[in-house]
mmCIF file of C-alpha atoms and ligand atoms in Angstrom:
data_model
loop_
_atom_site.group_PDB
_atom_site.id
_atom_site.type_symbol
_atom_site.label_atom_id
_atom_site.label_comp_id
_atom_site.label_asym_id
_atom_site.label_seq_id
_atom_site.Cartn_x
_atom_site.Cartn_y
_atom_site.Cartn_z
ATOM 1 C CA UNK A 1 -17.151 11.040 3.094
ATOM 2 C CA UNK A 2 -16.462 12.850 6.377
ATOM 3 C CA UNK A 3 -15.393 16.752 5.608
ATOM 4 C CA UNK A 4 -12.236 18.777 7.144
ATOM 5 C CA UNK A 5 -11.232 15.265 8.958
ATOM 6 C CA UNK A 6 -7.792 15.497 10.112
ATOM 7 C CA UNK A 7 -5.349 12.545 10.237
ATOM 8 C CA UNK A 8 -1.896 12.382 10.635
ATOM 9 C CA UNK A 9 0.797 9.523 8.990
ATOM 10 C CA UNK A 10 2.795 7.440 11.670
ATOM 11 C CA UNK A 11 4.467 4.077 11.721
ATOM 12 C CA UNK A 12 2.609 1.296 12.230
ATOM 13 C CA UNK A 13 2.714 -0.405 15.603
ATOM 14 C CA UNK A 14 1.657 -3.679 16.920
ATOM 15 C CA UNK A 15 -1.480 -2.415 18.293
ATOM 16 C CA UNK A 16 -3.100 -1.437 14.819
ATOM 17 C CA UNK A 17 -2.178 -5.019 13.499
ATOM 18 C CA UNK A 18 -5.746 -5.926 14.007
ATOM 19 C CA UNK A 19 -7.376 -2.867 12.635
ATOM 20 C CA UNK A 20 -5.122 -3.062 9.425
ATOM 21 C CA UNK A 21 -5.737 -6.606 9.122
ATOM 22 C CA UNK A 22 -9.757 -5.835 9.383
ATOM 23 C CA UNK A 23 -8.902 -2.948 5.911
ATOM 24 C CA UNK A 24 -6.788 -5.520 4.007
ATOM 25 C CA UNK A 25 -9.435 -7.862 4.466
ATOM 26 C CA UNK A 26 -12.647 -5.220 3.325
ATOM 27 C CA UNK A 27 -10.605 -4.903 0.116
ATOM 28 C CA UNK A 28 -9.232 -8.533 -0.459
ATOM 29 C CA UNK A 29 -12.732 -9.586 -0.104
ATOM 30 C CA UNK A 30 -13.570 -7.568 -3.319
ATOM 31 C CA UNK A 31 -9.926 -9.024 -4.770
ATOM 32 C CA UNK A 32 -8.645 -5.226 -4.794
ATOM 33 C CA UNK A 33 -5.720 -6.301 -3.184
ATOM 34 C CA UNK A 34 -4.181 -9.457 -1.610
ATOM 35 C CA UNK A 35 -5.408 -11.231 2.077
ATOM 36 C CA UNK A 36 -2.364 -10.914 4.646
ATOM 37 C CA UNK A 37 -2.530 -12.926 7.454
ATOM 38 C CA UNK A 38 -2.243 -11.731 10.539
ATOM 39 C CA UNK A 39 1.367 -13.753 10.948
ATOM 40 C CA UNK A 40 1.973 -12.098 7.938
ATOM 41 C CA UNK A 41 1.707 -8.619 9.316
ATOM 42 C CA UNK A 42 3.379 -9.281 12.267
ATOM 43 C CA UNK A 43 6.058 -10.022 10.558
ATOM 44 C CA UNK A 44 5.700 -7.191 8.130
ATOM 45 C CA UNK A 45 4.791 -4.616 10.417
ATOM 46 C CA UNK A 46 8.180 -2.390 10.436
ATOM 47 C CA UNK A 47 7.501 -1.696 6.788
ATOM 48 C CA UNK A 48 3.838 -0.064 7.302
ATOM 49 C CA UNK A 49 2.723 3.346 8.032
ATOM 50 C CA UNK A 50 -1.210 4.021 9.026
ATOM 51 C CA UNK A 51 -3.162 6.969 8.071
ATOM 52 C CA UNK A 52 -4.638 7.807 12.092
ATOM 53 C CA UNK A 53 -7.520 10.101 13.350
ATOM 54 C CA UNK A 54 -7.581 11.036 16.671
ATOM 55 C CA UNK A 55 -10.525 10.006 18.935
ATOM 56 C CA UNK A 56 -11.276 12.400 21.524
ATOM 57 C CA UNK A 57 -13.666 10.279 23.687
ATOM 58 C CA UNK A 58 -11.696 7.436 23.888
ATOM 59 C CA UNK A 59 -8.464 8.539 23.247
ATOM 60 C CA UNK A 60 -7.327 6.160 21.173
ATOM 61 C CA UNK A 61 -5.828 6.138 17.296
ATOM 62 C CA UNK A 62 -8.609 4.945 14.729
ATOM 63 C CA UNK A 63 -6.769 3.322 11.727
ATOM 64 C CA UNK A 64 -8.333 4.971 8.399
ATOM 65 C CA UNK A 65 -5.140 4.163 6.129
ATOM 66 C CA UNK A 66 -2.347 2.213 5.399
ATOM 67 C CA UNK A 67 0.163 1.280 3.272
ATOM 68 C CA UNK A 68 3.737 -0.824 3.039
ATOM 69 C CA UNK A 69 6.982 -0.394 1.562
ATOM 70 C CA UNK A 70 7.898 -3.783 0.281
ATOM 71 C CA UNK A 71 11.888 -3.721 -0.754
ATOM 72 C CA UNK A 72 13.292 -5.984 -3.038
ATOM 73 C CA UNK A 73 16.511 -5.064 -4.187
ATOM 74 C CA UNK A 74 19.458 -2.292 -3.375
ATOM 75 C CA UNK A 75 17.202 -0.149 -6.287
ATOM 76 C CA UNK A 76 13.723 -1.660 -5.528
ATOM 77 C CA UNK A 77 10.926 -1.402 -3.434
ATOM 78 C CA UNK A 78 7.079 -2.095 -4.061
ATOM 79 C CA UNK A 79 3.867 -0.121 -2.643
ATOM 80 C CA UNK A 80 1.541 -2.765 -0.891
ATOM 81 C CA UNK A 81 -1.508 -2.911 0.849
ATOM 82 C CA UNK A 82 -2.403 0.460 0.195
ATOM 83 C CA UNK A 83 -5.700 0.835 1.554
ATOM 84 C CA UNK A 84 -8.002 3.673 2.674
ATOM 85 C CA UNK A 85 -10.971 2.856 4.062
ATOM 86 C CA UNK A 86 -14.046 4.242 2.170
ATOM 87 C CA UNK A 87 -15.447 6.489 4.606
ATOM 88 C CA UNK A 88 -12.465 8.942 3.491
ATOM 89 C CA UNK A 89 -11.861 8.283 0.456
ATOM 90 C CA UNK A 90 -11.250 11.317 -1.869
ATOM 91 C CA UNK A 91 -9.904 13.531 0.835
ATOM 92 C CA UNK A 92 -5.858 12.714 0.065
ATOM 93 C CA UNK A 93 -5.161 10.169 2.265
ATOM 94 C CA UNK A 94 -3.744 7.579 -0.612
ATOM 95 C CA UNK A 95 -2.054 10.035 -1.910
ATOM 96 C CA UNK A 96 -0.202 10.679 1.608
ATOM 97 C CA UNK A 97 0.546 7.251 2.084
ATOM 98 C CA UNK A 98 2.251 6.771 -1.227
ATOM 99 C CA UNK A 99 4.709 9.909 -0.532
ATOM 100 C CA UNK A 100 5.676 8.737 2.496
ATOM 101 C CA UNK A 101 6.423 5.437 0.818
ATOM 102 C CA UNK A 102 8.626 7.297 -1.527
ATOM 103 C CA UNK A 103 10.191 9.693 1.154
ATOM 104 C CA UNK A 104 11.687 6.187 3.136
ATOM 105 C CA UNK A 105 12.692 5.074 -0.054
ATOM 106 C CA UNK A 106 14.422 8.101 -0.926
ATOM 107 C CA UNK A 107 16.111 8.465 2.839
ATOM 108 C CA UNK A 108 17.599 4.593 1.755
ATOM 109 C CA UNK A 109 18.835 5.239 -1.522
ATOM 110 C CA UNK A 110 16.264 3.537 -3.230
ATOM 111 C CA UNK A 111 15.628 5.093 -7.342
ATOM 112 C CA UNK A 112 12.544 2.896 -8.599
ATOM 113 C CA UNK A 113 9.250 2.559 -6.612
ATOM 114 C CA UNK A 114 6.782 -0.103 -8.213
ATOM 115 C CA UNK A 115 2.951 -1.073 -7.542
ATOM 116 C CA UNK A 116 0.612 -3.619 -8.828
ATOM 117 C CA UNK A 117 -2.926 -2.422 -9.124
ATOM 118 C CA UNK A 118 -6.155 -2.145 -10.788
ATOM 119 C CA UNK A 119 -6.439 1.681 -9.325
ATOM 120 C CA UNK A 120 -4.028 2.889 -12.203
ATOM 121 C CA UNK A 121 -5.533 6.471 -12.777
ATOM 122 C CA UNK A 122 -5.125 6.492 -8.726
ATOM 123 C CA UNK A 123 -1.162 5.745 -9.475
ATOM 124 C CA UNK A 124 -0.824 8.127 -12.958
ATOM 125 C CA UNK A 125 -1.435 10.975 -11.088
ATOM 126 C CA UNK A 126 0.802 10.310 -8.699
ATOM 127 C CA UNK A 127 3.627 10.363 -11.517
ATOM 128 C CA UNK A 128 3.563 6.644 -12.096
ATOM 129 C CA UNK A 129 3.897 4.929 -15.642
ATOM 130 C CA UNK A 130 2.621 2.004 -16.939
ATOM 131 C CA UNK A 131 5.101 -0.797 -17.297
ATOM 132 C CA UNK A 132 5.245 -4.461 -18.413
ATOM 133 C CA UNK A 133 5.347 -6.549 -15.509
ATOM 134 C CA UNK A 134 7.837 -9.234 -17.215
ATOM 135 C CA UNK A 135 9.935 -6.015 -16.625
ATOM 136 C CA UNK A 136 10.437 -6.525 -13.217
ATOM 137 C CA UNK A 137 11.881 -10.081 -12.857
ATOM 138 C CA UNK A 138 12.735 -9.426 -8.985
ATOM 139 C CA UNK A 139 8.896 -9.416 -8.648
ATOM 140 C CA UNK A 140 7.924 -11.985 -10.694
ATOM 141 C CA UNK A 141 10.412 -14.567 -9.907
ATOM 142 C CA UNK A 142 10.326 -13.920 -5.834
ATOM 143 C CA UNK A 143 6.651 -13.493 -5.885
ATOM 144 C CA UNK A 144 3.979 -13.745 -8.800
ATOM 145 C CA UNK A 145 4.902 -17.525 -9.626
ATOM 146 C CA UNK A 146 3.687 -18.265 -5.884
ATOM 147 C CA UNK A 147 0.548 -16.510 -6.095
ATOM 148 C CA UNK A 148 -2.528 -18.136 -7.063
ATOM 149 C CA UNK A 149 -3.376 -16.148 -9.653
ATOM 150 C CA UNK A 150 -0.292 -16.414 -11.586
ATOM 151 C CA UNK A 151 -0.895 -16.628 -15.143
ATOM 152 C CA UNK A 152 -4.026 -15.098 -14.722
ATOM 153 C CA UNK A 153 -3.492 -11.693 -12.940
ATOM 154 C CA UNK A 154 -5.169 -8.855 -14.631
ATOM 155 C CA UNK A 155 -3.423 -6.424 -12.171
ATOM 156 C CA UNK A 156 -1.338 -3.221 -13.739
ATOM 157 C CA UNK A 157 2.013 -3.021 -12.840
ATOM 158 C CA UNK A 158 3.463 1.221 -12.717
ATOM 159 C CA UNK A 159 6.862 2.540 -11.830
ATOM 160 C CA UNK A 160 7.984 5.634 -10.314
ATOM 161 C CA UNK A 161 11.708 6.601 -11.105
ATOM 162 C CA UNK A 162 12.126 8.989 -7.812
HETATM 163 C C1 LIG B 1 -6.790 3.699 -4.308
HETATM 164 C C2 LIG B 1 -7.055 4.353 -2.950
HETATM 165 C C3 LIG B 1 -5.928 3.975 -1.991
HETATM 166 C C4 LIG B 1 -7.099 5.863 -3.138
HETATM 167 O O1 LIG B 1 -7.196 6.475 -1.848
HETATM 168 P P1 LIG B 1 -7.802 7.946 -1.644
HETATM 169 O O2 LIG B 1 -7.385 8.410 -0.312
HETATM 170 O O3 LIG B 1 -9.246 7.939 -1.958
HETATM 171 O O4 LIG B 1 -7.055 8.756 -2.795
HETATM 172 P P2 LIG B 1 -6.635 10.320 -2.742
HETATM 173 O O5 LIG B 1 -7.762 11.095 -2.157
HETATM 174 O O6 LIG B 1 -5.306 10.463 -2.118
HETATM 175 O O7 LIG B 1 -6.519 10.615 -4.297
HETATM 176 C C5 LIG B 1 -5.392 11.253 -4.898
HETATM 177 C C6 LIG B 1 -5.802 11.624 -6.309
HETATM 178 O O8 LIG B 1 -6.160 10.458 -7.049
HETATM 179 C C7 LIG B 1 -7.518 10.527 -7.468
HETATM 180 N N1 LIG B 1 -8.077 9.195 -7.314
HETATM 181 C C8 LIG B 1 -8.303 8.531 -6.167
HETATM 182 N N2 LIG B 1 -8.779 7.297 -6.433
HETATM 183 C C9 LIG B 1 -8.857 7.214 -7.773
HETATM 184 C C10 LIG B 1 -9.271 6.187 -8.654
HETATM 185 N N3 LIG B 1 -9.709 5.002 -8.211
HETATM 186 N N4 LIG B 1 -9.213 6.436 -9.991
HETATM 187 C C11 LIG B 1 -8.783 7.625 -10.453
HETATM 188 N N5 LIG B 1 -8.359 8.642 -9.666
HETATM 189 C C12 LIG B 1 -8.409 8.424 -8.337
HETATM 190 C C13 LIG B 1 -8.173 11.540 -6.561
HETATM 191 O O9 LIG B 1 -9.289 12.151 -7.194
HETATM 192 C C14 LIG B 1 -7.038 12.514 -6.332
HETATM 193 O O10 LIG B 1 -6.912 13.375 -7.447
HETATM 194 P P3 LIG B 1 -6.583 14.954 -7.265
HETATM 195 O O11 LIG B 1 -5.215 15.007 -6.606
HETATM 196 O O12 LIG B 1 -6.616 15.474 -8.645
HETATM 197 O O13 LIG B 1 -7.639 15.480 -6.373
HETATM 198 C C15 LIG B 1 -8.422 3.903 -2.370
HETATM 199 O O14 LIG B 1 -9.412 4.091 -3.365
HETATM 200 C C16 LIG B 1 -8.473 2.460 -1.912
HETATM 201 O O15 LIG B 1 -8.204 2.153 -0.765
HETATM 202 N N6 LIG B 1 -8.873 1.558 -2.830
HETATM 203 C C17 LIG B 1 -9.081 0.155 -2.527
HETATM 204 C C18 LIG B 1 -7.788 -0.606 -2.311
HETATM 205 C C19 LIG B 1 -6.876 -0.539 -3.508
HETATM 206 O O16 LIG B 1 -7.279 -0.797 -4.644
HETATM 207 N N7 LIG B 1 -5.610 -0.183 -3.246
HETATM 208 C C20 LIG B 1 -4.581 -0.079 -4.234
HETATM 209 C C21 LIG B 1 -3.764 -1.308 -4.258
HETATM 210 S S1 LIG B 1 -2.134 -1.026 -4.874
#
């Protein structure tokens, strides 16, 4: 873990596509979360922010972070990819990336924020609650039934009513 590292949150843009791609797939590989393609973030992209430090010599953003707002319905929206990579883990940086989740939620009128996860202490103390995921149909039916582990998904789904 590096100590008194300072990153800011931004909006994603089309030159992290690659770095975010190379963090989805360090966690997908352990089945922590689920592969994107790259086609599949550049279509995504406007939804993501990045958790950035600042390189000095080079000048250039390093992507530590990042996390998308998924939305499904006028009242709806869904946390994805949320992923930190190790080396700063611990130091707040999830935590960051949900709120500002929640804050573009808020600024669209949207009341229920949901995630599906294994990292459910992560999500409790963020104010989440376990729910049953048959309890969000608008998930299930647009998603989960194309996934291939439908039927035998051992993820958590939690709500936040903000
Ligand atoms: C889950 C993850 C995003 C957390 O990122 P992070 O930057 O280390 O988390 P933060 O430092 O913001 O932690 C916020 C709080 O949650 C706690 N926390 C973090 N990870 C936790 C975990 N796995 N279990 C329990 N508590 C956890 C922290 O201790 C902190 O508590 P505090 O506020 O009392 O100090 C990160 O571990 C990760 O990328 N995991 C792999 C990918 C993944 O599973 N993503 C979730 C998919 S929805």
């Amino acid at each position: 873990m590096k100590l008194g590292v300072s990153y800011k949150i931004r909006r994603a843009e089309i030159e992290d596509i690659e770095s975010i791609a190379g963090l989805l797939k360090f966690f997908s590989d352990q089945r922590l979360l689920l592969p994107k393609s790259i086609d599949d973030l550049y279509r995504q992209i406007r939804g993501f922010r990045v958790a950035v430090t600042h390189d000095s010599k080079s000048g250039e953003d390093i992507v530590i972070g990042s996390a998308h707002l998924d939305i499904f319905t006028e009242n709806l929206a869904e946390v994805k990819s949320l992923a930190v990579n190790p080396d700063y883990h611990g130091l707040g940086v999830g935590r960051v990336l949900v709120e500002d989740c929640e804050r573009e939620a808020v600024d669209i009128s949207i009341k229920k924020v949901f995630a599906l996860t294994y990292q459910v202490d992560f999500f409790k103390k963020l104010s989440y609650e376990l729910i049953d995921i048959d309890s969000l149909p608008e998930k299930v039916f647009k998603e989960c039934i194309r996934c291939p582990f439908y039927g035998k998904c051992n993820e958590n789904a939690l709500i936040k009513f903000l």
